[in-house]
PDB file of C-alpha atoms in Angstrom:
ATOM      1  CA  UNK A   1       4.030  28.746  -0.924  1.00 41.00           C
ATOM      2  CA  UNK A   2       7.787  27.818  -1.749  1.00 45.00           C
ATOM      3  CA  UNK A   3       9.558  25.348   0.498  1.00 48.00           C
ATOM      4  CA  UNK A   4      13.113  25.854   1.702  1.00 47.00           C
ATOM      5  CA  UNK A   5      15.987  23.426   1.258  1.00 50.00           C
ATOM      6  CA  UNK A   6      15.850  22.181   4.782  1.00 64.00           C
ATOM      7  CA  UNK A   7      12.006  21.810   4.525  1.00 82.00           C
ATOM      8  CA  UNK A   8      11.217  20.144   1.280  1.00 93.00           C
ATOM      9  CA  UNK A   9       7.956  19.531  -0.229  1.00 97.00           C
ATOM     10  CA  UNK A  10       7.127  15.769  -1.053  1.00 97.00           C
ATOM     11  CA  UNK A  11       5.213  14.571  -4.061  1.00 98.00           C
ATOM     12  CA  UNK A  12       3.580  11.508  -2.631  1.00 97.00           C
ATOM     13  CA  UNK A  13       2.090   8.997  -5.041  1.00 97.00           C
ATOM     14  CA  UNK A  14      -0.099   6.136  -3.816  1.00 95.00           C
ATOM     15  CA  UNK A  15      -0.261   3.474  -6.607  1.00 95.00           C
ATOM     16  CA  UNK A  16      -3.116   0.813  -6.401  1.00 91.00           C
ATOM     17  CA  UNK A  17      -4.499  -1.903  -8.441  1.00 90.00           C
ATOM     18  CA  UNK A  18      -7.457   0.429  -9.248  1.00 90.00           C
ATOM     19  CA  UNK A  19      -6.216   3.911  -8.968  1.00 94.00           C
ATOM     20  CA  UNK A  20      -3.252   6.137  -8.718  1.00 96.00           C
ATOM     21  CA  UNK A  21      -3.403   9.098  -6.136  1.00 95.00           C
ATOM     22  CA  UNK A  22      -1.077  11.846  -5.660  1.00 96.00           C
ATOM     23  CA  UNK A  23      -0.573  15.227  -3.587  1.00 97.00           C
ATOM     24  CA  UNK A  24       2.086  17.467  -2.615  1.00 97.00           C
ATOM     25  CA  UNK A  25       2.644  17.893   1.142  1.00 96.00           C
ATOM     26  CA  UNK A  26       4.903  19.898   3.402  1.00 95.00           C
ATOM     27  CA  UNK A  27       6.952  18.678   6.251  1.00 93.00           C
ATOM     28  CA  UNK A  28       4.235  18.652   8.545  1.00 91.00           C
ATOM     29  CA  UNK A  29       2.048  16.424   6.212  1.00 91.00           C
ATOM     30  CA  UNK A  30      -0.250  19.108   5.254  1.00 93.00           C
ATOM     31  CA  UNK A  31      -1.701  18.807   1.590  1.00 93.00           C
ATOM     32  CA  UNK A  32      -0.965  21.788  -0.588  1.00 93.00           C
ATOM     33  CA  UNK A  33      -3.382  20.635  -3.265  1.00 93.00           C
ATOM     34  CA  UNK A  34      -6.296  18.381  -3.278  1.00 94.00           C
ATOM     35  CA  UNK A  35      -5.226  14.829  -3.960  1.00 94.00           C
ATOM     36  CA  UNK A  36      -5.512  13.915  -7.578  1.00 96.00           C
ATOM     37  CA  UNK A  37      -6.774  10.311  -8.574  1.00 96.00           C
ATOM     38  CA  UNK A  38      -6.666   8.739 -12.012  1.00 97.00           C
ATOM     39  CA  UNK A  39      -7.686   5.121 -12.765  1.00 97.00           C
ATOM     40  CA  UNK A  40      -4.730   2.756 -13.109  1.00 97.00           C
ATOM     41  CA  UNK A  41      -3.957   2.426 -16.805  1.00 97.00           C
ATOM     42  CA  UNK A  42      -3.748  -1.131 -18.108  1.00 97.00           C
ATOM     43  CA  UNK A  43      -1.617  -2.819 -19.604  1.00 97.00           C
ATOM     44  CA  UNK A  44       0.942  -0.970 -17.241  1.00 98.00           C
ATOM     45  CA  UNK A  45       4.712  -1.443 -18.186  1.00 98.00           C
ATOM     46  CA  UNK A  46       7.075   0.477 -16.018  1.00 98.00           C
ATOM     47  CA  UNK A  47       7.529   3.164 -18.495  1.00 98.00           C
ATOM     48  CA  UNK A  48       3.612   3.833 -18.511  1.00 98.00           C
ATOM     49  CA  UNK A  49       3.516   3.855 -14.716  1.00 98.00           C
ATOM     50  CA  UNK A  50       6.253   6.569 -14.853  1.00 98.00           C
ATOM     51  CA  UNK A  51       4.678   8.679 -17.343  1.00 98.00           C
ATOM     52  CA  UNK A  52       1.427   8.551 -15.681  1.00 98.00           C
ATOM     53  CA  UNK A  53       3.099   9.771 -12.195  1.00 98.00           C
ATOM     54  CA  UNK A  54       4.836  12.609 -14.420  1.00 98.00           C
ATOM     55  CA  UNK A  55       1.568  13.562 -15.749  1.00 98.00           C
ATOM     56  CA  UNK A  56      -0.130  13.919 -12.366  1.00 98.00           C
ATOM     57  CA  UNK A  57       2.956  15.783 -11.106  1.00 98.00           C
ATOM     58  CA  UNK A  58       2.755  18.267 -13.856  1.00 97.00           C
ATOM     59  CA  UNK A  59      -0.586  19.546 -12.437  1.00 96.00           C
ATOM     60  CA  UNK A  60       0.485  19.784  -8.877  1.00 97.00           C
ATOM     61  CA  UNK A  61       2.608  22.302  -7.082  1.00 97.00           C
ATOM     62  CA  UNK A  62       6.407  21.842  -7.407  1.00 97.00           C
ATOM     63  CA  UNK A  63       8.030  19.427  -5.014  1.00 97.00           C
ATOM     64  CA  UNK A  64      11.738  18.636  -3.831  1.00 97.00           C
ATOM     65  CA  UNK A  65      11.366  14.865  -3.419  1.00 98.00           C
ATOM     66  CA  UNK A  66       9.000  11.950  -4.424  1.00 98.00           C
ATOM     67  CA  UNK A  67       7.700   9.068  -2.532  1.00 98.00           C
ATOM     68  CA  UNK A  68       6.105   6.356  -4.367  1.00 98.00           C
ATOM     69  CA  UNK A  69       4.056   3.450  -2.745  1.00 96.00           C
ATOM     70  CA  UNK A  70       3.178   0.446  -5.024  1.00 96.00           C
ATOM     71  CA  UNK A  71       1.988  -3.015  -4.497  1.00 94.00           C
ATOM     72  CA  UNK A  72       4.482  -5.983  -4.383  1.00 93.00           C
ATOM     73  CA  UNK A  73       7.968  -6.618  -3.162  1.00 95.00           C
ATOM     74  CA  UNK A  74      10.188  -3.841  -3.614  1.00 95.00           C
ATOM     75  CA  UNK A  75      13.801  -3.769  -2.315  1.00 94.00           C
ATOM     76  CA  UNK A  76      15.851  -0.554  -2.347  1.00 94.00           C
ATOM     77  CA  UNK A  77      13.636   0.920  -4.984  1.00 96.00           C
ATOM     78  CA  UNK A  78      13.803  -2.321  -7.282  1.00 97.00           C
ATOM     79  CA  UNK A  79      10.698  -4.333  -7.981  1.00 97.00           C
ATOM     80  CA  UNK A  80      11.096  -7.976  -6.977  1.00 96.00           C
ATOM     81  CA  UNK A  81       7.593  -8.775  -7.858  1.00 94.00           C
ATOM     82  CA  UNK A  82       4.366  -6.938  -8.176  1.00 94.00           C
ATOM     83  CA  UNK A  83       0.804  -8.575  -8.504  1.00 90.00           C
ATOM     84  CA  UNK A  84      -1.240  -6.482 -10.687  1.00 92.00           C
ATOM     85  CA  UNK A  85       0.760  -4.593 -12.936  1.00 97.00           C
ATOM     86  CA  UNK A  86       1.964  -7.766 -14.524  1.00 97.00           C
ATOM     87  CA  UNK A  87      -1.563  -8.559 -15.961  1.00 96.00           C
ATOM     88  CA  UNK A  88      -3.033  -7.639 -19.229  1.00 96.00           C
ATOM     89  CA  UNK A  89      -6.102  -5.663 -17.890  1.00 95.00           C
ATOM     90  CA  UNK A  90      -5.718  -5.314 -14.008  1.00 92.00           C
ATOM     91  CA  UNK A  91      -6.255  -7.405 -11.020  1.00 88.00           C
ATOM     92  CA  UNK A  92      -7.641 -10.965 -11.592  1.00 85.00           C
ATOM     93  CA  UNK A  93      -6.739 -10.941 -15.161  1.00 93.00           C
ATOM     94  CA  UNK A  94      -4.203 -13.008 -16.992  1.00 96.00           C
ATOM     95  CA  UNK A  95      -0.571 -12.670 -16.436  1.00 96.00           C
ATOM     96  CA  UNK A  96       1.201 -11.038 -19.616  1.00 98.00           C
ATOM     97  CA  UNK A  97       4.837 -12.813 -19.763  1.00 97.00           C
ATOM     98  CA  UNK A  98       6.201  -9.730 -21.377  1.00 98.00           C
ATOM     99  CA  UNK A  99       4.924  -7.470 -18.611  1.00 98.00           C
ATOM    100  CA  UNK A 100       6.177 -10.006 -15.958  1.00 97.00           C
ATOM    101  CA  UNK A 101       9.786  -9.904 -17.399  1.00 97.00           C
ATOM    102  CA  UNK A 102       9.554  -5.917 -17.664  1.00 98.00           C
ATOM    103  CA  UNK A 103       8.677  -5.473 -13.950  1.00 98.00           C
ATOM    104  CA  UNK A 104      11.144  -8.300 -12.446  1.00 97.00           C
ATOM    105  CA  UNK A 105      14.133  -6.491 -11.404  1.00 97.00           C
ATOM    106  CA  UNK A 106      12.988  -2.955 -12.553  1.00 98.00           C
ATOM    107  CA  UNK A 107      14.787  -0.033 -10.780  1.00 98.00           C
ATOM    108  CA  UNK A 108      11.613   1.912 -10.600  1.00 98.00           C
ATOM    109  CA  UNK A 109      13.260   4.371  -8.200  1.00 98.00           C
ATOM    110  CA  UNK A 110      15.862   5.132 -10.762  1.00 98.00           C
ATOM    111  CA  UNK A 111      13.121   5.460 -13.526  1.00 98.00           C
ATOM    112  CA  UNK A 112      11.111   7.896 -11.542  1.00 98.00           C
ATOM    113  CA  UNK A 113      14.074  10.007 -10.614  1.00 98.00           C
ATOM    114  CA  UNK A 114      15.376  10.188 -14.193  1.00 98.00           C
ATOM    115  CA  UNK A 115      12.119  11.356 -15.348  1.00 98.00           C
ATOM    116  CA  UNK A 116      11.110  13.911 -12.621  1.00 98.00           C
ATOM    117  CA  UNK A 117      14.762  14.739 -11.826  1.00 98.00           C
ATOM    118  CA  UNK A 118      14.034  14.542  -7.999  1.00 98.00           C
ATOM    119  CA  UNK A 119      15.399  12.323  -5.271  1.00 98.00           C
ATOM    120  CA  UNK A 120      13.019   9.320  -5.101  1.00 98.00           C
ATOM    121  CA  UNK A 121      11.777   6.863  -2.450  1.00 97.00           C
ATOM    122  CA  UNK A 122       9.876   3.785  -3.656  1.00 97.00           C
ATOM    123  CA  UNK A 123       8.240   1.458  -1.151  1.00 97.00           C
ATOM    124  CA  UNK A 124       5.587  -1.328  -0.946  1.00 96.00           C
ATOM    125  CA  UNK A 125       2.303   0.893  -0.539  1.00 94.00           C
ATOM    126  CA  UNK A 126       1.256  -0.687   2.735  1.00 95.00           C
ATOM    127  CA  UNK A 127       4.683   0.628   4.137  1.00 96.00           C
ATOM    128  CA  UNK A 128       4.001   4.158   3.019  1.00 96.00           C
ATOM    129  CA  UNK A 129       0.540   3.869   4.434  1.00 94.00           C
ATOM    130  CA  UNK A 130       1.989   2.708   7.849  1.00 95.00           C
ATOM    131  CA  UNK A 131       4.512   5.480   8.017  1.00 95.00           C
ATOM    132  CA  UNK A 132       1.528   7.765   8.167  1.00 93.00           C
ATOM    133  CA  UNK A 133      -0.048   6.249  11.031  1.00 94.00           C
ATOM    134  CA  UNK A 134       2.465   4.437  13.328  1.00 95.00           C
ATOM    135  CA  UNK A 135       3.317   5.987  16.769  1.00 94.00           C
ATOM    136  CA  UNK A 136       6.866   4.747  16.725  1.00 94.00           C
ATOM    137  CA  UNK A 137       6.470   2.777  19.875  1.00 95.00           C
ATOM    138  CA  UNK A 138       6.584  -0.899  20.189  1.00 97.00           C
ATOM    139  CA  UNK A 139       5.719  -3.527  17.423  1.00 98.00           C
ATOM    140  CA  UNK A 140       3.294  -2.103  15.123  1.00 98.00           C
ATOM    141  CA  UNK A 141       1.548  -4.017  12.297  1.00 98.00           C
ATOM    142  CA  UNK A 142      -0.331  -2.400   9.199  1.00 97.00           C
ATOM    143  CA  UNK A 143      -2.811  -4.473   7.222  1.00 97.00           C
ATOM    144  CA  UNK A 144      -4.199  -2.618   4.257  1.00 96.00           C
ATOM    145  CA  UNK A 145      -7.432  -3.789   2.841  1.00 96.00           C
ATOM    146  CA  UNK A 146      -8.129  -2.977  -0.839  1.00 92.00           C
ATOM    147  CA  UNK A 147      -7.711  -5.007  -4.059  1.00 90.00           C
ATOM    148  CA  UNK A 148      -5.929  -7.533  -1.852  1.00 91.00           C
ATOM    149  CA  UNK A 149      -4.075  -7.464   1.465  1.00 95.00           C
ATOM    150  CA  UNK A 150      -0.929  -5.233   2.112  1.00 94.00           C
ATOM    151  CA  UNK A 151       1.347  -5.519   5.139  1.00 95.00           C
ATOM    152  CA  UNK A 152       3.965  -3.584   6.856  1.00 96.00           C
ATOM    153  CA  UNK A 153       5.681  -4.120  10.144  1.00 97.00           C
ATOM    154  CA  UNK A 154       7.481  -1.694  12.242  1.00 97.00           C
ATOM    155  CA  UNK A 155       9.624  -1.927  15.423  1.00 96.00           C
ATOM    156  CA  UNK A 156      10.019   1.164  17.507  1.00 95.00           C
ATOM    157  CA  UNK A 157       9.310   3.104  14.101  1.00 94.00           C
ATOM    158  CA  UNK A 158      11.842   1.328  12.150  1.00 94.00           C
ATOM    159  CA  UNK A 159      10.484  -0.494   9.132  1.00 94.00           C
ATOM    160  CA  UNK A 160      11.223  -4.251   8.960  1.00 94.00           C
ATOM    161  CA  UNK A 161      12.193  -5.938   5.829  1.00 91.00           C
ATOM    162  CA  UNK A 162       8.932  -6.501   3.631  1.00 91.00           C
ATOM    163  CA  UNK A 163       7.178  -9.897   3.589  1.00 91.00           C
ATOM    164  CA  UNK A 164       4.616 -10.605   1.023  1.00 91.00           C
ATOM    165  CA  UNK A 165       2.177 -12.152   3.487  1.00 93.00           C
ATOM    166  CA  UNK A 166      -0.619 -11.491   0.928  1.00 92.00           C
ATOM    167  CA  UNK A 167       0.664 -14.465  -1.077  1.00 91.00           C
ATOM    168  CA  UNK A 168       0.842 -16.993   1.729  1.00 93.00           C
ATOM    169  CA  UNK A 169      -1.984 -19.668   1.670  1.00 94.00           C
ATOM    170  CA  UNK A 170      -4.759 -18.832   4.247  1.00 93.00           C
ATOM    171  CA  UNK A 171      -6.103 -22.142   3.244  1.00 87.00           C
ATOM    172  CA  UNK A 172      -5.546 -24.902   0.489  1.00 86.00           C
ATOM    173  CA  UNK A 173      -5.313 -23.038  -2.905  1.00 88.00           C
ATOM    174  CA  UNK A 174      -6.310 -19.596  -1.546  1.00 94.00           C
ATOM    175  CA  UNK A 175      -3.986 -16.790  -0.661  1.00 94.00           C
ATOM    176  CA  UNK A 176      -4.859 -13.957   1.723  1.00 95.00           C
ATOM    177  CA  UNK A 177      -4.976 -11.711  -1.132  1.00 92.00           C
ATOM    178  CA  UNK A 178      -7.834 -13.581  -2.653  1.00 92.00           C
ATOM    179  CA  UNK A 179      -9.386 -14.521   0.773  1.00 96.00           C
ATOM    180  CA  UNK A 180     -10.190 -10.909   1.687  1.00 96.00           C
ATOM    181  CA  UNK A 181      -9.458  -8.911  -1.275  1.00 94.00           C
ATOM    182  CA  UNK A 182     -12.147  -6.514  -3.076  1.00 93.00           C
ATOM    183  CA  UNK A 183     -13.659  -9.495  -5.259  1.00 93.00           C
ATOM    184  CA  UNK A 184     -14.534 -11.488  -2.222  1.00 96.00           C
ATOM    185  CA  UNK A 185     -15.860  -8.469  -0.427  1.00 97.00           C
ATOM    186  CA  UNK A 186     -18.191  -7.674  -3.304  1.00 96.00           C
ATOM    187  CA  UNK A 187     -19.103 -11.235  -3.625  1.00 97.00           C
ATOM    188  CA  UNK A 188     -19.866 -11.816   0.023  1.00 97.00           C
ATOM    189  CA  UNK A 189     -21.055  -8.397   1.498  1.00 98.00           C
ATOM    190  CA  UNK A 190     -19.579  -6.703   4.252  1.00 97.00           C
ATOM    191  CA  UNK A 191     -20.818  -8.848   7.033  1.00 97.00           C
ATOM    192  CA  UNK A 192     -19.521 -12.124   6.017  1.00 98.00           C
ATOM    193  CA  UNK A 193     -16.265 -10.480   4.577  1.00 98.00           C
ATOM    194  CA  UNK A 194     -15.799  -8.849   8.065  1.00 98.00           C
ATOM    195  CA  UNK A 195     -15.909 -12.105   9.557  1.00 97.00           C
ATOM    196  CA  UNK A 196     -13.067 -13.287   7.333  1.00 97.00           C
ATOM    197  CA  UNK A 197     -10.993 -10.269   8.355  1.00 98.00           C
ATOM    198  CA  UNK A 198     -11.305 -11.040  12.023  1.00 97.00           C
ATOM    199  CA  UNK A 199     -10.110 -14.725  11.149  1.00 97.00           C
ATOM    200  CA  UNK A 200      -7.220 -13.048   9.439  1.00 97.00           C
ATOM    201  CA  UNK A 201      -6.379 -10.716  12.389  1.00 97.00           C
ATOM    202  CA  UNK A 202      -6.997 -13.578  14.929  1.00 97.00           C
ATOM    203  CA  UNK A 203      -4.653 -15.866  12.895  1.00 96.00           C
ATOM    204  CA  UNK A 204      -1.874 -13.279  12.674  1.00 97.00           C
ATOM    205  CA  UNK A 205      -2.077 -12.151  16.451  1.00 97.00           C
ATOM    206  CA  UNK A 206       0.165 -15.175  17.973  1.00 97.00           C
ATOM    207  CA  UNK A 207       2.592 -14.666  14.932  1.00 96.00           C
ATOM    208  CA  UNK A 208       3.314 -10.978  15.453  1.00 97.00           C
ATOM    209  CA  UNK A 209       2.130 -10.302  19.225  1.00 97.00           C
ATOM    210  CA  UNK A 210       1.815  -6.721  18.024  1.00 98.00           C
ATOM    211  CA  UNK A 211       1.396  -3.639  20.593  1.00 98.00           C
ATOM    212  CA  UNK A 212      -0.943  -2.040  17.867  1.00 98.00           C
ATOM    213  CA  UNK A 213      -2.588  -3.346  14.789  1.00 98.00           C
ATOM    214  CA  UNK A 214      -3.681  -0.719  12.172  1.00 98.00           C
ATOM    215  CA  UNK A 215      -6.282  -1.608   9.521  1.00 97.00           C
ATOM    216  CA  UNK A 216      -6.036   0.877   6.585  1.00 95.00           C
ATOM    217  CA  UNK A 217      -6.866   0.846   2.884  1.00 92.00           C
ATOM    218  CA  UNK A 218      -9.915   1.582   0.973  1.00 90.00           C
ATOM    219  CA  UNK A 219     -11.924  -1.108   2.323  1.00 95.00           C
ATOM    220  CA  UNK A 220     -11.023  -0.687   6.088  1.00 95.00           C
ATOM    221  CA  UNK A 221     -14.105   1.432   6.683  1.00 95.00           C
ATOM    222  CA  UNK A 222     -16.361  -1.437   5.420  1.00 97.00           C
ATOM    223  CA  UNK A 223     -15.448  -3.624   8.484  1.00 97.00           C
ATOM    224  CA  UNK A 224     -18.636  -3.861  10.352  1.00 97.00           C
ATOM    225  CA  UNK A 225     -18.957  -2.336  13.975  1.00 96.00           C
ATOM    226  CA  UNK A 226     -19.712  -5.746  15.307  1.00 96.00           C
ATOM    227  CA  UNK A 227     -16.329  -7.190  13.954  1.00 97.00           C
ATOM    228  CA  UNK A 228     -14.342  -4.038  15.127  1.00 95.00           C
ATOM    229  CA  UNK A 229     -15.738  -4.477  18.596  1.00 95.00           C
ATOM    230  CA  UNK A 230     -14.526  -8.083  18.787  1.00 96.00           C
ATOM    231  CA  UNK A 231     -11.114  -7.491  17.520  1.00 95.00           C
ATOM    232  CA  UNK A 232     -10.060  -5.742  20.630  1.00 93.00           C
ATOM    233  CA  UNK A 233      -8.725  -2.279  21.684  1.00 95.00           C
ATOM    234  CA  UNK A 234      -5.396  -2.889  20.332  1.00 97.00           C
ATOM    235  CA  UNK A 235      -6.714  -2.888  16.613  1.00 97.00           C
ATOM    236  CA  UNK A 236      -7.471   0.494  15.125  1.00 95.00           C
ATOM    237  CA  UNK A 237      -8.893   1.429  11.734  1.00 95.00           C
ATOM    238  CA  UNK A 238      -7.093   4.442  10.298  1.00 93.00           C
ATOM    239  CA  UNK A 239      -7.986   6.709   7.097  1.00 87.00           C
ATOM    240  CA  UNK A 240      -7.041   5.616   3.655  1.00 82.00           C
ATOM    241  CA  UNK A 241      -5.586   9.126   3.270  1.00 84.00           C
ATOM    242  CA  UNK A 242      -2.558   7.772   5.109  1.00 84.00           C
ATOM    243  CA  UNK A 243      -1.274   6.598   1.974  1.00 83.00           C
ATOM    244  CA  UNK A 244      -0.561   9.932   0.707  1.00 90.00           C
ATOM    245  CA  UNK A 245       0.318  11.610   4.194  1.00 89.00           C
ATOM    246  CA  UNK A 246       2.888   8.679   4.916  1.00 94.00           C
ATOM    247  CA  UNK A 247       4.857   9.885   1.827  1.00 95.00           C
ATOM    248  CA  UNK A 248       6.595  12.495   4.111  1.00 95.00           C
ATOM    249  CA  UNK A 249       7.354  10.378   7.099  1.00 93.00           C
ATOM    250  CA  UNK A 250       8.495   7.505   4.932  1.00 95.00           C
ATOM    251  CA  UNK A 251      11.701   9.414   4.413  1.00 94.00           C
ATOM    252  CA  UNK A 252      12.640   8.874   8.158  1.00 88.00           C
ATOM    253  CA  UNK A 253      12.113   5.204   8.177  1.00 80.00           C
ATOM    254  CA  UNK A 254      15.788   4.210   7.328  1.00 53.00           C
ATOM    255  CA  UNK A 255      14.344   1.881   4.593  1.00 46.00           C
TER     256      UNK A 255
END
């Protein structure tokens, strides 16, 4: 089904540490093809990420614009820092100095636009995820639980400047990324890991004083029912699919 110029289809791409997913959605956020997922290839210089996105797009319906969510600090489509794509073989492996240099200051928005020939928006992946779930009322915080910890803050539906809280120390020598990331979940099991999630939420509560907190990402569904019951009614678990659906609403965030 073709779109009109006033009702564009969006190619939404969710780039993670372990996988890259994409689909095409209409203005209502309805998928017009099943989401396609490929493992994140490593090593991953910027041009390889762009080529991977282009390869996925080639097998999906035509779109008129592109939204890319990727890990790290992204400002106006330019990568300030990204945690996984600078490594030799993926998360928790050694940083490659050449990849670190290639990603620092990379205008990934311009690179995707040039390759696909479409207007492109690039944001932190948690921000795109949040765009798909927020109500647009009050202070809303989004935490995505996956390879590491992603964060996004909204005030009345307006996206706040991104803060890489995942890199802040939760205790001596340990960042939030490491404290509740996938490696620790696999090591501890869901029960003990869920207790850590609760500690993080309780620690953030007086900092943000949110009206609603959303837990998303691939591991949000692993938080135990006991922990969820103790987090309070202002904490909601949302589907990981929001990382794709948010690709449409992200264009209205004013980022």
